Structures are given as structure tokens and as C-alpha cells.
mmCIF file of C-alpha atoms in Angstrom:
data_model
loop_
_atom_site.group_PDB
_atom_site.id
_atom_site.type_symbol
_atom_site.label_atom_id
_atom_site.label_comp_id
_atom_site.label_asym_id
_atom_site.label_seq_id
_atom_site.Cartn_x
_atom_site.Cartn_y
_atom_site.Cartn_z
ATOM 1 C CA MET A 2 -53.681 59.810 -8.704
ATOM 2 C CA ALA A 3 -50.485 59.115 -10.620
ATOM 3 C CA ASP A 4 -50.186 56.299 -13.125
ATOM 4 C CA ILE A 5 -47.831 53.782 -11.517
ATOM 5 C CA PHE A 6 -46.110 53.254 -14.871
ATOM 6 C CA GLU A 7 -45.307 56.976 -15.146
ATOM 7 C CA ARG A 8 -42.917 56.737 -12.199
ATOM 8 C CA LEU A 9 -41.241 53.647 -13.606
ATOM 9 C CA LEU A 10 -40.656 55.202 -17.016
ATOM 10 C CA LYS A 11 -39.095 58.310 -15.507
ATOM 11 C CA ASN A 12 -36.398 56.302 -13.754
ATOM 12 C CA TYR A 13 -35.264 52.956 -15.135
ATOM 13 C CA GLY A 14 -32.918 52.442 -12.194
ATOM 14 C CA PRO A 15 -29.126 52.689 -11.783
ATOM 15 C CA ILE A 16 -28.409 49.965 -14.324
ATOM 16 C CA GLY A 17 -31.456 50.327 -16.560
ATOM 17 C CA GLN A 18 -30.624 53.967 -17.250
ATOM 18 C CA HIS A 19 -27.783 52.721 -19.478
ATOM 19 C CA ARG A 20 -29.883 50.165 -21.371
ATOM 20 C CA GLU A 21 -30.002 52.045 -24.687
ATOM 21 C CA ARG A 22 -26.203 51.884 -24.924
ATOM 22 C CA ALA A 23 -25.540 48.681 -23.008
ATOM 23 C CA HIS A 24 -28.161 46.087 -23.934
ATOM 24 C CA GLY A 25 -26.671 42.993 -25.526
ATOM 25 C CA TYR A 26 -23.111 43.954 -24.660
ATOM 26 C CA PHE A 27 -22.548 45.194 -21.105
ATOM 27 C CA ALA A 28 -25.969 43.943 -19.995
ATOM 28 C CA PHE A 29 -27.753 40.843 -21.250
ATOM 29 C CA PRO A 30 -24.864 39.723 -23.519
ATOM 30 C CA LYS A 31 -25.330 36.554 -25.569
ATOM 31 C CA LEU A 32 -22.699 33.841 -25.296
ATOM 32 C CA GLU A 33 -23.187 31.227 -27.980
ATOM 33 C CA GLY A 34 -21.866 27.787 -28.826
ATOM 34 C CA GLU A 35 -21.010 24.836 -26.622
ATOM 35 C CA ILE A 36 -20.588 25.723 -22.936
ATOM 36 C CA GLY A 37 -16.887 25.709 -22.139
ATOM 37 C CA SER A 38 -13.848 27.874 -21.567
ATOM 38 C CA VAL A 39 -14.100 29.253 -25.114
ATOM 39 C CA MET A 40 -17.424 30.420 -26.562
ATOM 40 C CA LYS A 41 -18.701 32.862 -29.184
ATOM 41 C CA PHE A 42 -19.515 36.475 -28.412
ATOM 42 C CA ARG A 43 -20.722 38.601 -31.317
ATOM 43 C CA GLY A 44 -19.144 36.178 -33.756
ATOM 44 C CA ASN A 45 -15.720 35.995 -32.099
ATOM 45 C CA ASP A 46 -14.148 33.283 -29.965
ATOM 46 C CA VAL A 47 -13.618 34.527 -26.423
ATOM 47 C CA ILE A 48 -12.133 32.931 -23.295
ATOM 48 C CA VAL A 49 -15.020 32.928 -20.829
ATOM 49 C CA TRP A 50 -14.579 33.547 -17.085
ATOM 50 C CA SER A 51 -18.225 34.291 -16.273
ATOM 51 C CA LEU A 52 -19.837 30.870 -15.985
ATOM 52 C CA ASN A 53 -20.267 29.032 -12.680
ATOM 53 C CA ASN A 54 -19.549 25.734 -14.414
ATOM 54 C CA TYR A 55 -16.985 24.948 -11.717
ATOM 55 C CA LEU A 56 -16.416 21.253 -12.391
ATOM 56 C CA GLY A 57 -16.953 21.441 -16.140
ATOM 57 C CA LEU A 58 -20.086 19.298 -15.956
ATOM 58 C CA ALA A 59 -22.198 21.405 -18.317
ATOM 59 C CA ASN A 60 -20.894 19.554 -21.372
ATOM 60 C CA HIS A 61 -19.488 16.434 -19.756
ATOM 61 C CA PRO A 62 -20.416 13.511 -22.065
ATOM 62 C CA GLU A 63 -21.940 11.441 -19.262
ATOM 63 C CA ILE A 64 -24.060 14.410 -18.223
ATOM 64 C CA ARG A 65 -25.210 15.124 -21.765
ATOM 65 C CA LYS A 66 -26.165 11.471 -22.142
ATOM 66 C CA ALA A 67 -28.119 11.407 -18.863
ATOM 67 C CA ASP A 68 -29.926 14.651 -19.708
ATOM 68 C CA ALA A 69 -30.872 13.387 -23.178
ATOM 69 C CA GLU A 70 -32.045 10.027 -21.902
ATOM 70 C CA GLY A 71 -34.071 11.661 -19.138
ATOM 71 C CA ALA A 72 -35.800 13.962 -21.604
ATOM 72 C CA ALA A 73 -36.455 11.128 -24.043
ATOM 73 C CA GLN A 74 -37.869 8.806 -21.398
ATOM 74 C CA TYR A 75 -39.979 11.246 -19.372
ATOM 75 C CA GLY A 76 -40.474 14.451 -21.366
ATOM 76 C CA LEU A 77 -40.443 17.858 -19.683
ATOM 77 C CA ALA A 78 -43.979 17.720 -18.270
ATOM 78 C CA LEU A 79 -43.607 14.760 -15.907
ATOM 79 C CA PRO A 80 -44.400 14.876 -13.056
ATOM 80 C CA MET A 81 -47.408 17.138 -13.500
ATOM 81 C CA GLY A 82 -48.392 19.290 -10.548
ATOM 82 C CA ALA A 83 -46.911 20.265 -7.203
ATOM 83 C CA ARG A 84 -45.177 17.474 -5.300
ATOM 84 C CA MET A 85 -47.605 17.527 -2.378
ATOM 85 C CA MET A 86 -50.584 17.042 -4.686
ATOM 86 C CA SER A 87 -49.484 14.911 -7.636
ATOM 87 C CA GLY A 88 -45.867 15.617 -8.541
ATOM 88 C CA ASN A 89 -43.836 13.291 -6.342
ATOM 89 C CA SER A 90 -41.729 10.344 -7.559
ATOM 90 C CA ASN A 91 -39.258 7.758 -6.318
ATOM 91 C CA LEU A 92 -36.484 9.586 -8.194
ATOM 92 C CA HIS A 93 -37.219 12.881 -6.441
ATOM 93 C CA GLU A 94 -36.978 11.107 -3.104
ATOM 94 C CA GLN A 95 -33.810 9.272 -4.182
ATOM 95 C CA LEU A 96 -32.126 12.552 -5.091
ATOM 96 C CA GLU A 97 -33.102 14.056 -1.735
ATOM 97 C CA ALA A 98 -31.707 11.058 0.156
ATOM 98 C CA GLU A 99 -28.428 11.084 -1.793
ATOM 99 C CA LEU A 100 -27.979 14.843 -1.318
ATOM 100 C CA ALA A 101 -28.575 14.545 2.412
ATOM 101 C CA ALA A 102 -26.022 11.748 2.692
ATOM 102 C CA PHE A 103 -23.479 13.705 0.637
ATOM 103 C CA VAL A 104 -23.600 16.712 2.988
ATOM 104 C CA SER A 105 -23.862 14.529 6.129
ATOM 105 C CA LYS A 106 -27.419 15.483 7.053
ATOM 106 C CA GLU A 107 -30.402 13.315 7.913
ATOM 107 C CA ASP A 108 -32.757 14.553 5.210
ATOM 108 C CA ALA A 109 -33.140 17.066 2.396
ATOM 109 C CA VAL A 110 -35.879 18.798 0.406
ATOM 110 C CA LEU A 111 -35.586 19.610 -3.294
ATOM 111 C CA LEU A 112 -36.230 23.187 -4.413
ATOM 112 C CA ASN A 113 -37.052 24.318 -7.926
ATOM 113 C CA PHE A 114 -34.709 27.316 -7.798
ATOM 114 C CA GLY A 115 -32.053 28.513 -5.396
ATOM 115 C CA TYR A 116 -33.130 32.158 -5.218
ATOM 116 C CA GLN A 117 -36.795 31.361 -4.761
ATOM 117 C CA GLY A 118 -35.937 28.599 -2.324
ATOM 118 C CA MET A 119 -33.836 30.741 0.008
ATOM 119 C CA VAL A 120 -36.523 33.440 0.200
ATOM 120 C CA SER A 121 -39.057 30.797 1.158
ATOM 121 C CA ILE A 122 -36.770 28.997 3.644
ATOM 122 C CA ILE A 123 -36.410 32.168 5.713
ATOM 123 C CA ASP A 124 -40.165 32.638 5.592
ATOM 124 C CA VAL A 125 -40.910 29.086 6.715
ATOM 125 C CA LEU A 126 -38.359 29.066 9.559
ATOM 126 C CA CYS A 127 -39.127 32.394 11.210
ATOM 127 C CA SER A 128 -42.183 33.880 12.899
ATOM 128 C CA ARG A 129 -42.774 37.516 13.843
ATOM 129 C CA HIS A 130 -41.204 36.956 17.273
ATOM 130 C CA ASP A 131 -37.985 35.455 15.900
ATOM 131 C CA VAL A 132 -34.843 37.529 15.389
ATOM 132 C CA ILE A 133 -32.462 37.091 12.465
ATOM 133 C CA VAL A 134 -28.746 37.967 12.637
ATOM 134 C CA TYR A 135 -27.037 37.978 9.251
ATOM 135 C CA ASP A 136 -23.796 38.883 7.463
ATOM 136 C CA ALA A 137 -23.754 42.273 5.730
ATOM 137 C CA GLU A 138 -22.502 40.762 2.457
ATOM 138 C CA SER A 139 -25.269 38.176 2.206
ATOM 139 C CA HIS A 140 -26.569 37.335 -1.273
ATOM 140 C CA ALA A 141 -29.602 39.143 -2.689
ATOM 141 C CA CYS A 142 -31.814 36.068 -2.182
ATOM 142 C CA ILE A 143 -31.124 36.253 1.566
ATOM 143 C CA ILE A 144 -31.786 39.999 1.637
ATOM 144 C CA ASP A 145 -35.103 39.525 -0.166
ATOM 145 C CA GLY A 146 -36.050 36.789 2.292
ATOM 146 C CA LEU A 147 -35.243 39.168 5.137
ATOM 147 C CA ARG A 148 -37.478 41.839 3.623
ATOM 148 C CA LEU A 149 -40.426 39.485 4.034
ATOM 149 C CA HIS A 150 -39.566 38.734 7.662
ATOM 150 C CA PRO A 151 -42.064 40.497 9.971
ATOM 151 C CA GLY A 152 -39.751 40.370 13.002
ATOM 152 C CA HIS A 153 -36.503 42.088 13.949
ATOM 153 C CA ARG A 154 -33.190 41.557 12.208
ATOM 154 C CA PHE A 155 -29.641 42.640 13.011
ATOM 155 C CA VAL A 156 -26.784 42.782 10.504
ATOM 156 C CA PHE A 157 -23.141 42.205 11.446
ATOM 157 C CA LYS A 158 -20.147 43.568 9.577
ATOM 158 C CA HIS A 159 -18.895 41.132 6.985
ATOM 159 C CA ASN A 160 -17.040 38.215 8.605
ATOM 160 C CA ASN A 161 -16.453 40.358 11.706
ATOM 161 C CA ILE A 162 -16.831 38.095 14.728
ATOM 162 C CA GLU A 163 -16.532 40.951 17.221
ATOM 163 C CA ASP A 164 -19.465 42.697 15.587
ATOM 164 C CA PHE A 165 -21.287 39.365 15.288
ATOM 165 C CA GLU A 166 -21.140 39.024 19.072
ATOM 166 C CA LYS A 167 -22.369 42.592 19.470
ATOM 167 C CA GLN A 168 -25.399 41.870 17.309
ATOM 168 C CA MET A 169 -25.993 38.565 19.091
ATOM 169 C CA ASP A 170 -26.039 40.425 22.405
ATOM 170 C CA ARG A 171 -28.680 42.758 20.981
ATOM 171 C CA ALA A 172 -30.699 39.889 19.542
ATOM 172 C CA THR A 173 -30.528 37.915 22.784
ATOM 173 C CA ALA A 174 -31.639 40.903 24.833
ATOM 174 C CA LEU A 175 -34.584 41.496 22.518
ATOM 175 C CA VAL A 176 -35.760 37.877 22.652
ATOM 176 C CA GLU A 177 -35.503 37.887 26.439
ATOM 177 C CA LYS A 178 -37.475 41.142 26.607
ATOM 178 C CA GLN A 179 -40.157 39.753 24.295
ATOM 179 C CA LYS A 180 -40.287 36.500 26.253
ATOM 180 C CA ALA A 181 -40.926 34.860 22.884
ATOM 181 C CA GLY A 182 -39.070 33.770 19.772
ATOM 182 C CA GLY A 183 -35.582 32.533 18.987
ATOM 183 C CA ILE A 184 -32.541 33.538 16.931
ATOM 184 C CA LEU A 185 -31.598 32.429 13.418
ATOM 185 C CA VAL A 186 -28.086 33.259 12.181
ATOM 186 C CA ILE A 187 -27.587 33.403 8.411
ATOM 187 C CA THR A 188 -24.258 33.474 6.600
ATOM 188 C CA GLU A 189 -22.631 31.985 3.515
ATOM 189 C CA GLY A 190 -20.115 29.205 3.005
ATOM 190 C CA VAL A 191 -18.403 31.232 0.278
ATOM 191 C CA PHE A 192 -19.246 34.820 -0.552
ATOM 192 C CA GLY A 193 -19.642 34.890 -4.306
ATOM 193 C CA MET A 194 -18.275 38.362 -4.941
ATOM 194 C CA ALA A 195 -15.059 38.400 -2.899
ATOM 195 C CA GLY A 196 -14.535 34.628 -2.712
ATOM 196 C CA ASP A 197 -13.847 34.560 1.019
ATOM 197 C CA GLN A 198 -15.340 31.790 3.119
ATOM 198 C CA GLY A 199 -17.800 32.618 5.869
ATOM 199 C CA LYS A 200 -16.501 32.392 9.436
ATOM 200 C CA LEU A 201 -18.366 29.152 10.092
ATOM 201 C CA LYS A 202 -15.850 27.761 12.558
ATOM 202 C CA GLU A 203 -15.820 30.921 14.641
ATOM 203 C CA ILE A 204 -19.608 31.339 14.536
ATOM 204 C CA THR A 205 -20.353 27.730 15.504
ATOM 205 C CA ALA A 206 -17.848 27.993 18.376
ATOM 206 C CA LEU A 207 -20.133 30.645 19.875
ATOM 207 C CA LYS A 208 -23.042 28.209 20.148
ATOM 208 C CA SER A 209 -21.800 27.519 23.672
ATOM 209 C CA LYS A 210 -22.242 31.210 24.520
ATOM 210 C CA TYR A 211 -25.407 32.070 22.596
ATOM 211 C CA ASP A 212 -28.599 30.160 21.838
ATOM 212 C CA PHE A 213 -29.162 30.198 18.074
ATOM 213 C CA ARG A 214 -29.659 28.078 14.972
ATOM 214 C CA LEU A 215 -27.420 28.463 11.917
ATOM 215 C CA LEU A 216 -28.501 28.605 8.259
ATOM 216 C CA VAL A 217 -25.667 28.498 5.705
ATOM 217 C CA ASP A 218 -26.019 29.320 2.014
ATOM 218 C CA ASP A 219 -23.193 27.287 0.473
ATOM 219 C CA ALA A 220 -23.936 27.819 -3.214
ATOM 220 C CA HIS A 221 -20.261 28.367 -4.103
ATOM 221 C CA GLY A 222 -18.798 25.903 -1.596
ATOM 222 C CA PHE A 223 -20.849 22.842 -2.518
ATOM 223 C CA GLY A 224 -18.758 20.689 -4.851
ATOM 224 C CA THR A 225 -15.660 22.886 -4.589
ATOM 225 C CA LEU A 226 -14.612 22.777 -0.918
ATOM 226 C CA GLY A 227 -13.974 20.008 1.586
ATOM 227 C CA LYS A 228 -12.305 16.645 1.201
ATOM 228 C CA THR A 229 -15.320 15.110 -0.509
ATOM 229 C CA GLY A 230 -16.722 18.342 -1.955
ATOM 230 C CA ALA A 231 -19.442 18.620 0.690
ATOM 231 C CA GLY A 232 -18.694 22.315 1.088
ATOM 232 C CA ALA A 233 -17.382 24.993 3.400
ATOM 233 C CA GLY A 234 -18.638 23.269 6.547
ATOM 234 C CA GLU A 235 -16.628 20.168 5.697
ATOM 235 C CA GLU A 236 -13.640 22.330 4.756
ATOM 236 C CA GLN A 237 -13.721 24.027 8.173
ATOM 237 C CA GLY A 238 -14.599 20.885 10.117
ATOM 238 C CA VAL A 239 -17.964 22.121 11.376
ATOM 239 C CA GLN A 240 -20.497 20.551 9.018
ATOM 240 C CA ASP A 241 -22.253 18.899 11.963
ATOM 241 C CA GLN A 242 -22.779 22.321 13.573
ATOM 242 C CA ILE A 243 -24.691 23.725 10.590
ATOM 243 C CA ASP A 244 -28.385 23.346 11.423
ATOM 244 C CA ILE A 245 -29.768 24.164 7.983
ATOM 245 C CA TYR A 246 -27.528 23.621 4.948
ATOM 246 C CA PHE A 247 -28.581 25.118 1.619
ATOM 247 C CA SER A 248 -27.089 24.956 -1.855
ATOM 248 C CA THR A 249 -28.062 25.338 -5.470
ATOM 249 C CA PHE A 250 -27.447 23.088 -8.476
ATOM 250 C CA ALA A 251 -26.603 26.141 -10.614
ATOM 251 C CA LYS A 252 -22.909 26.191 -9.708
ATOM 252 C CA SER A 253 -20.916 22.961 -9.377
ATOM 253 C CA MET A 254 -23.705 20.829 -10.835
ATOM 254 C CA ALA A 255 -24.305 23.167 -13.811
ATOM 255 C CA SER A 256 -28.036 22.567 -13.657
ATOM 256 C CA ILE A 257 -31.319 23.937 -12.313
ATOM 257 C CA GLY A 258 -32.702 23.425 -8.830
ATOM 258 C CA ALA A 259 -31.508 23.531 -5.232
ATOM 259 C CA PHE A 260 -31.883 21.768 -1.909
ATOM 260 C CA VAL A 261 -31.991 22.360 1.816
ATOM 261 C CA ALA A 262 -30.750 19.742 4.298
ATOM 262 C CA GLY A 263 -30.757 19.222 8.051
ATOM 263 C CA ASP A 264 -32.263 17.136 10.837
ATOM 264 C CA ARG A 265 -35.123 14.957 9.633
ATOM 265 C CA THR A 266 -37.763 16.525 11.864
ATOM 266 C CA ILE A 267 -36.941 20.078 10.750
ATOM 267 C CA ILE A 268 -36.693 19.134 7.080
ATOM 268 C CA ASP A 269 -40.062 17.398 7.326
ATOM 269 C CA TYR A 270 -41.509 20.608 8.755
ATOM 270 C CA ILE A 271 -40.032 22.561 5.845
ATOM 271 C CA ARG A 272 -41.345 19.983 3.364
ATOM 272 C CA TYR A 273 -44.910 20.473 4.589
ATOM 273 C CA ASN A 274 -44.791 24.251 4.946
ATOM 274 C CA ILE A 275 -42.502 25.797 2.302
ATOM 275 C CA ARG A 276 -44.826 27.846 0.125
ATOM 276 C CA SER A 277 -42.520 28.157 -2.886
ATOM 277 C CA GLN A 278 -42.696 24.363 -3.329
ATOM 278 C CA ILE A 279 -46.212 23.596 -2.095
ATOM 279 C CA PHE A 280 -47.653 25.998 -4.656
ATOM 280 C CA ALA A 281 -45.237 25.324 -7.520
ATOM 281 C CA LYS A 282 -44.957 22.564 -10.098
ATOM 282 C CA SER A 283 -42.534 19.779 -9.247
ATOM 283 C CA LEU A 284 -38.973 19.790 -10.577
ATOM 284 C CA PRO A 285 -39.235 18.124 -14.029
ATOM 285 C CA MET A 286 -38.062 14.529 -14.210
ATOM 286 C CA PRO A 287 -35.246 15.104 -16.748
ATOM 287 C CA LEU A 288 -33.664 17.564 -14.303
ATOM 288 C CA VAL A 289 -33.992 15.079 -11.456
ATOM 289 C CA VAL A 290 -32.374 12.324 -13.551
ATOM 290 C CA GLY A 291 -29.620 14.691 -14.699
ATOM 291 C CA ASN A 292 -28.959 15.901 -11.162
ATOM 292 C CA LEU A 293 -28.649 12.339 -9.900
ATOM 293 C CA LYS A 294 -25.905 11.779 -12.482
ATOM 294 C CA ARG A 295 -24.217 15.064 -11.571
ATOM 295 C CA LEU A 296 -24.194 14.135 -7.899
ATOM 296 C CA GLU A 297 -22.739 10.746 -8.804
ATOM 297 C CA LEU A 298 -19.837 12.478 -10.580
ATOM 298 C CA LEU A 299 -19.276 14.775 -7.598
ATOM 299 C CA ARG A 300 -18.922 11.675 -5.438
ATOM 300 C CA THR A 301 -16.872 9.495 -7.777
ATOM 301 C CA ARG A 302 -14.687 11.880 -9.804
ATOM 302 C CA PRO A 303 -12.450 13.757 -7.343
ATOM 303 C CA GLU A 304 -10.144 14.591 -10.242
ATOM 304 C CA LEU A 305 -12.710 17.190 -11.400
ATOM 305 C CA LYS A 306 -12.383 19.188 -8.180
ATOM 306 C CA ALA A 307 -8.618 18.686 -8.243
ATOM 307 C CA LYS A 308 -8.426 20.132 -11.765
ATOM 308 C CA LEU A 309 -10.628 23.068 -10.763
ATOM 309 C CA TRP A 310 -8.281 23.943 -7.903
ATOM 310 C CA GLU A 311 -5.191 23.451 -10.054
ATOM 311 C CA ASN A 312 -6.559 26.008 -12.516
ATOM 312 C CA ALA A 313 -7.773 28.371 -9.798
ATOM 313 C CA LEU A 314 -4.388 28.460 -8.073
ATOM 314 C CA LYS A 315 -2.540 28.972 -11.360
ATOM 315 C CA LEU A 316 -4.795 31.925 -12.124
ATOM 316 C CA GLN A 317 -4.683 33.422 -8.629
ATOM 317 C CA ASN A 318 -0.932 32.967 -8.148
ATOM 318 C CA GLY A 319 -0.304 34.378 -11.624
ATOM 319 C CA LEU A 320 -2.339 37.475 -10.835
ATOM 320 C CA LYS A 321 -0.580 38.022 -7.513
ATOM 321 C CA GLU A 322 2.839 37.588 -9.124
ATOM 322 C CA ARG A 323 1.888 40.338 -11.578
ATOM 323 C CA GLY A 324 0.931 42.682 -8.758
ATOM 324 C CA PHE A 325 -2.846 42.410 -8.884
ATOM 325 C CA ASP A 326 -4.986 42.751 -5.780
ATOM 326 C CA ILE A 327 -7.259 39.697 -5.475
ATOM 327 C CA GLY A 328 -8.334 40.408 -1.920
ATOM 328 C CA THR A 329 -8.730 37.653 0.659
ATOM 329 C CA THR A 330 -10.315 34.931 -1.441
ATOM 330 C CA ASP A 331 -9.832 31.428 -0.057
ATOM 331 C CA SER A 332 -12.060 29.764 -2.626
ATOM 332 C CA VAL A 333 -11.854 29.400 -6.394
ATOM 333 C CA VAL A 334 -13.780 32.669 -6.904
ATOM 334 C CA THR A 335 -11.176 35.147 -8.136
ATOM 335 C CA PRO A 336 -11.832 38.895 -7.828
ATOM 336 C CA ILE A 337 -9.498 41.531 -9.265
ATOM 337 C CA TYR A 338 -9.714 44.936 -7.597
ATOM 338 C CA MET A 339 -8.945 48.076 -9.623
ATOM 339 C CA LYS A 340 -9.583 51.808 -9.427
ATOM 340 C CA GLY A 341 -11.668 53.708 -11.946
ATOM 341 C CA GLY A 342 -15.077 55.048 -12.862
ATOM 342 C CA VAL A 343 -17.963 53.377 -14.657
ATOM 343 C CA GLU A 344 -16.943 54.904 -17.988
ATOM 344 C CA GLU A 345 -13.365 53.646 -17.649
ATOM 345 C CA ALA A 346 -14.632 50.225 -16.647
ATOM 346 C CA THR A 347 -16.810 49.885 -19.739
ATOM 347 C CA ALA A 348 -13.971 51.026 -22.018
ATOM 348 C CA MET A 349 -11.693 48.441 -20.416
ATOM 349 C CA VAL A 350 -14.318 45.695 -20.819
ATOM 350 C CA MET A 351 -14.597 46.552 -24.506
ATOM 351 C CA ASP A 352 -10.836 46.364 -24.923
ATOM 352 C CA LEU A 353 -10.679 42.974 -23.210
ATOM 353 C CA ARG A 354 -13.478 41.577 -25.357
ATOM 354 C CA GLU A 355 -12.662 43.159 -28.705
ATOM 355 C CA HIS A 356 -8.853 43.047 -28.738
ATOM 356 C CA TYR A 357 -7.841 40.388 -26.224
ATOM 357 C CA ARG A 358 -10.871 38.091 -26.598
ATOM 358 C CA ILE A 359 -11.419 37.800 -22.851
ATOM 359 C CA PHE A 360 -14.995 37.713 -21.510
ATOM 360 C CA CYS A 361 -15.484 38.187 -17.770
ATOM 361 C CA SER A 362 -17.937 39.832 -15.403
ATOM 362 C CA ILE A 363 -17.340 43.299 -14.026
ATOM 363 C CA VAL A 364 -18.886 45.035 -11.026
ATOM 364 C CA VAL A 365 -19.082 48.825 -10.703
ATOM 365 C CA TYR A 366 -21.140 51.539 -8.993
ATOM 366 C CA PRO A 367 -23.883 51.345 -7.667
ATOM 367 C CA VAL A 368 -23.152 47.743 -6.608
ATOM 368 C CA ILE A 369 -19.828 48.897 -5.125
ATOM 369 C CA PRO A 370 -18.638 52.409 -4.176
ATOM 370 C CA LYS A 371 -17.784 54.969 -6.847
ATOM 371 C CA GLY A 372 -14.222 54.870 -8.153
ATOM 372 C CA HIS A 373 -13.861 51.112 -7.711
ATOM 373 C CA ILE A 374 -13.902 48.298 -10.251
ATOM 374 C CA ILE A 375 -14.092 44.585 -9.522
ATOM 375 C CA TYR A 376 -13.584 41.927 -12.123
ATOM 376 C CA ARG A 377 -14.865 38.553 -10.976
ATOM 377 C CA LEU A 378 -13.231 35.578 -12.671
ATOM 378 C CA ILE A 379 -14.669 32.089 -12.264
ATOM 379 C CA PRO A 380 -12.094 29.391 -13.045
ATOM 380 C CA THR A 381 -13.420 25.961 -13.990
ATOM 381 C CA ALA A 382 -12.053 22.487 -14.560
ATOM 382 C CA SER A 383 -12.518 23.137 -18.301
ATOM 383 C CA HIS A 384 -9.994 25.977 -18.556
ATOM 384 C CA THR A 385 -6.581 25.243 -20.032
ATOM 385 C CA ASP A 386 -3.103 26.530 -19.254
ATOM 386 C CA ALA A 387 -3.285 28.476 -22.528
ATOM 387 C CA ASP A 388 -6.530 30.137 -21.394
ATOM 388 C CA ILE A 389 -4.912 31.168 -18.118
ATOM 389 C CA GLU A 390 -1.729 32.511 -19.699
ATOM 390 C CA ALA A 391 -3.644 34.511 -22.322
ATOM 391 C CA THR A 392 -5.824 35.997 -19.589
ATOM 392 C CA LEU A 393 -2.866 36.962 -17.403
ATOM 393 C CA GLU A 394 -1.194 38.669 -20.370
ATOM 394 C CA ALA A 395 -4.410 40.503 -21.231
ATOM 395 C CA PHE A 396 -4.956 41.808 -17.715
ATOM 396 C CA SER A 397 -1.376 42.997 -17.459
ATOM 397 C CA ALA A 398 -1.864 44.939 -20.680
ATOM 398 C CA VAL A 399 -5.173 46.567 -19.749
ATOM 399 C CA LYS A 400 -3.986 47.404 -16.242
ATOM 400 C CA GLU A 401 -1.069 49.304 -17.746
ATOM 401 C CA LYS A 402 -3.486 51.196 -19.996
ATOM 402 C CA LEU A 403 -5.810 51.944 -17.069
ATOM 403 C CA ASP A 404 -2.936 53.322 -15.002
ATOM 404 C CA ILE A 405 -1.853 55.780 -17.713
ATOM 405 C CA GLY A 406 -5.419 56.976 -18.323
ATOM 406 C CA ALA A 407 -5.956 55.339 -21.703
ATOM 407 C CA TYR A 408 -9.551 54.464 -20.830
ATOM 408 C CA LYS A 409 -10.579 57.962 -19.799
ATOM 409 C CA THR A 410 -13.858 58.799 -21.517
ATOM 410 C CA ASN A 411 -16.827 61.038 -20.849
ATOM 411 C CA ALA A 412 -19.557 58.512 -21.535
ATOM 412 C CA ILE A 413 -20.319 54.824 -21.687
ATOM 413 C CA PRO A 414 -19.769 53.702 -25.299
ATOM 414 C CA ASP A 415 -22.873 52.829 -27.276
ATOM 415 C CA MET A 416 -22.548 49.071 -27.841
ATOM 416 C CA ALA A 417 -26.237 48.178 -27.714
ATOM 417 C CA GLU A 418 -27.566 45.406 -29.867
ATOM 418 C CA ARG A 419 -29.795 46.852 -32.571
ATOM 419 C CA SER A 420 -32.936 45.067 -33.718
#
């Protein structure tokens, strides 16, 4: 019998194989200082485009005050225990009620984490007879939830309604053959990599043709889209057609936690059956207090969302004017598509960070096909015109270098942090 660790140590995985050269720089980098558009990386000031601090709430003075007061009043331990047993409070229930009202749903349940919550939501909603139909570009938390699903699942090509109908035909036929189960459709309000909104309007229009319930992960739409900031469903005019609405606090609210909202009877079922919450300690009171304040600012400070979009459009229009391909984004998420290998990508990242003082996330093989590079820029309400202009200038410069082969190299540079 083989030692299970022996297999692991022979192959650290597609990303882990580079750890000895990448740790602390390309992977697990350390941004230091106050959260904002400019932070410290390895002792240097850099303009940061990698934080989902969309509305700039992370260091908003009212937020800092609420967080500090919550910690001082309650400490991090309260409430102690899982909510069902001993960890409930009036403030937890107040936050749930206010979240539900904000996204125009009857009720909501708090979740400790978005990733964990989505995995458990799929588990609690679906039995072995149920069929799931989902978008091919769904987030990893959805994919991991699907892996736990004991029933059938069909994937449709990303935002392709023709293929969606094809998979719905297959799912419907299977349910009818089984004479048991139903269909859950899962998609996203905004796809976090490419920035394009899910086809919520087109999918909900097919409810008259097919019998299904719709679960939407709106992590990137909540707080950024719609007249009031209630998300992609509000933006597309179909919020009432979303059966289960999910979002995390880790994006627009710059916090920890998540929630799921819908009809009161279904949410009550989730509340009493969702394993990731029943068997986990309650969300600490300082986070609940802080999230109540964050939600208040989402409701009462529309200028934050307006500033976010002003910055996003300046960045996106500037990139397009300079000939960059930013795909089909119709959200603030801003991808930049380039051609090149992993080695070229890492050399370009180094140049941006070391010489142009620009820090942003990059995606390469094996996440995307070989020969492709995606930079993902996240504009926030905290960025300035100077930040945007410096970034546009930097990308123009490195793109020119990439095109003439200046980043050609045989290996990923060794930039690992040494202990």
C-alpha cells in the first residue's frame, strides 16, 4: 500500500509546482498598509487593482468606527455556539431582515462564508432525484457544490441560451423518465473573470416553457448593479423571477459572511437544514454590527456606486481607446486579454510591479488555455484619476514590449520570498 503523502509530494499541482520560485510574489503576495488604491508591496507603493473593495468601504471612517465599536462592545467570541443551539441574536435577525428587504425577497439566512455557503445551499436544495443545469463558467464554489450532488447535472455553454434550452430539454426528459425530482438552474449575476452578466432575463423568460427553479450567485452584482444596488436581477428587471438569491459580503461590503434570500417558506427550510450553518459557530457579533452599517451605506450613499462606475468606465474606455481587448464585460470587472505563455506573463507582471508600480491579478494556464493571458482589474470607488492614467500608460508600455518579444524567457523568474 502506498503512503498517501508520497503521491502528493511527487506532484504539487499545476500551480504548486512553481512554489519555490513564486511564493510571496506571484502566489501568496503580501499587500501591506491601509486598504486602498495604493498599498505597499515589498516596500514599494503600488497602485492596486486586485481587491474587491468595490465601494471603498474597507477603510470608510463610518465603517471603521462601527467595526471598532462592535468589537469593543461584544468581543469576537459572542455569540458562542451555532445559531440553532445558542448563537442567535436580535442583531443577526435584524441583518437578515434588512438584507431580504434590500434585494426584494421575503426572508434571508446569514452564512458565515460565501464559498462554504454556496456548497451547502446546493446540498440542502437538491436530492438524488433532482437535476441541476448550470453555466459552464460557474464559480468554483458552485462546481464544488455540484460535485457533492448525488443526482444528474447538465452544463450549458457559457451564456448560450440555445444550448441552455438543449440542456433543459435533456433535464426535463430525465425527470419525466424518473417520475421523480425537479430541476434547479444555477447561474451568476456577474461572472467574476470576464465581467459579463448572466443571461438572467433570457433564462427567466423560459420559465413559461420549462419547469425549474433559479439560483443566482450575485457576488459581483450585489452593491454594484441595479438602480438601488440590489444586483444583476434588478439591473435586468427580473429580480422577482430569481427564486434563490445569493451573495457574499466579501465584495461590495468589504467584509466576511454571506446570505441567501428568497420566499419565506423556502428560506425557513434552508435555515433548519443547511449543514454548514447548523454545525458551525455563529457569525461573530462585531461582523454582524459592521455588516449592518455597511448595508446602511449601500442604501443611503448612492454616490459610492456612482463613483465606482465613473472610475470603471474611465478605465474601460481608456483601455479600449488604446486598442486593448476587454471582452464583453458589462460590469465593473475589467479583464484585459493578451497573448503569451506563462513565462512571458510572469516577466510582464514583474515589470508592472517593479518598474511601473502597478499591482493586479493575472490568469494563465492551466486556468485558461495555453498561450493566453488575462489580467483582471477591479476598479473601486477609491481609485483616482491619477491611478487610472498611470495604469493606462503602464499597460500601453508593457503591451508594446510584449508584442516585440521583450518578455521572452525560458523559465519563470525566481522571486520567492526567502525565510
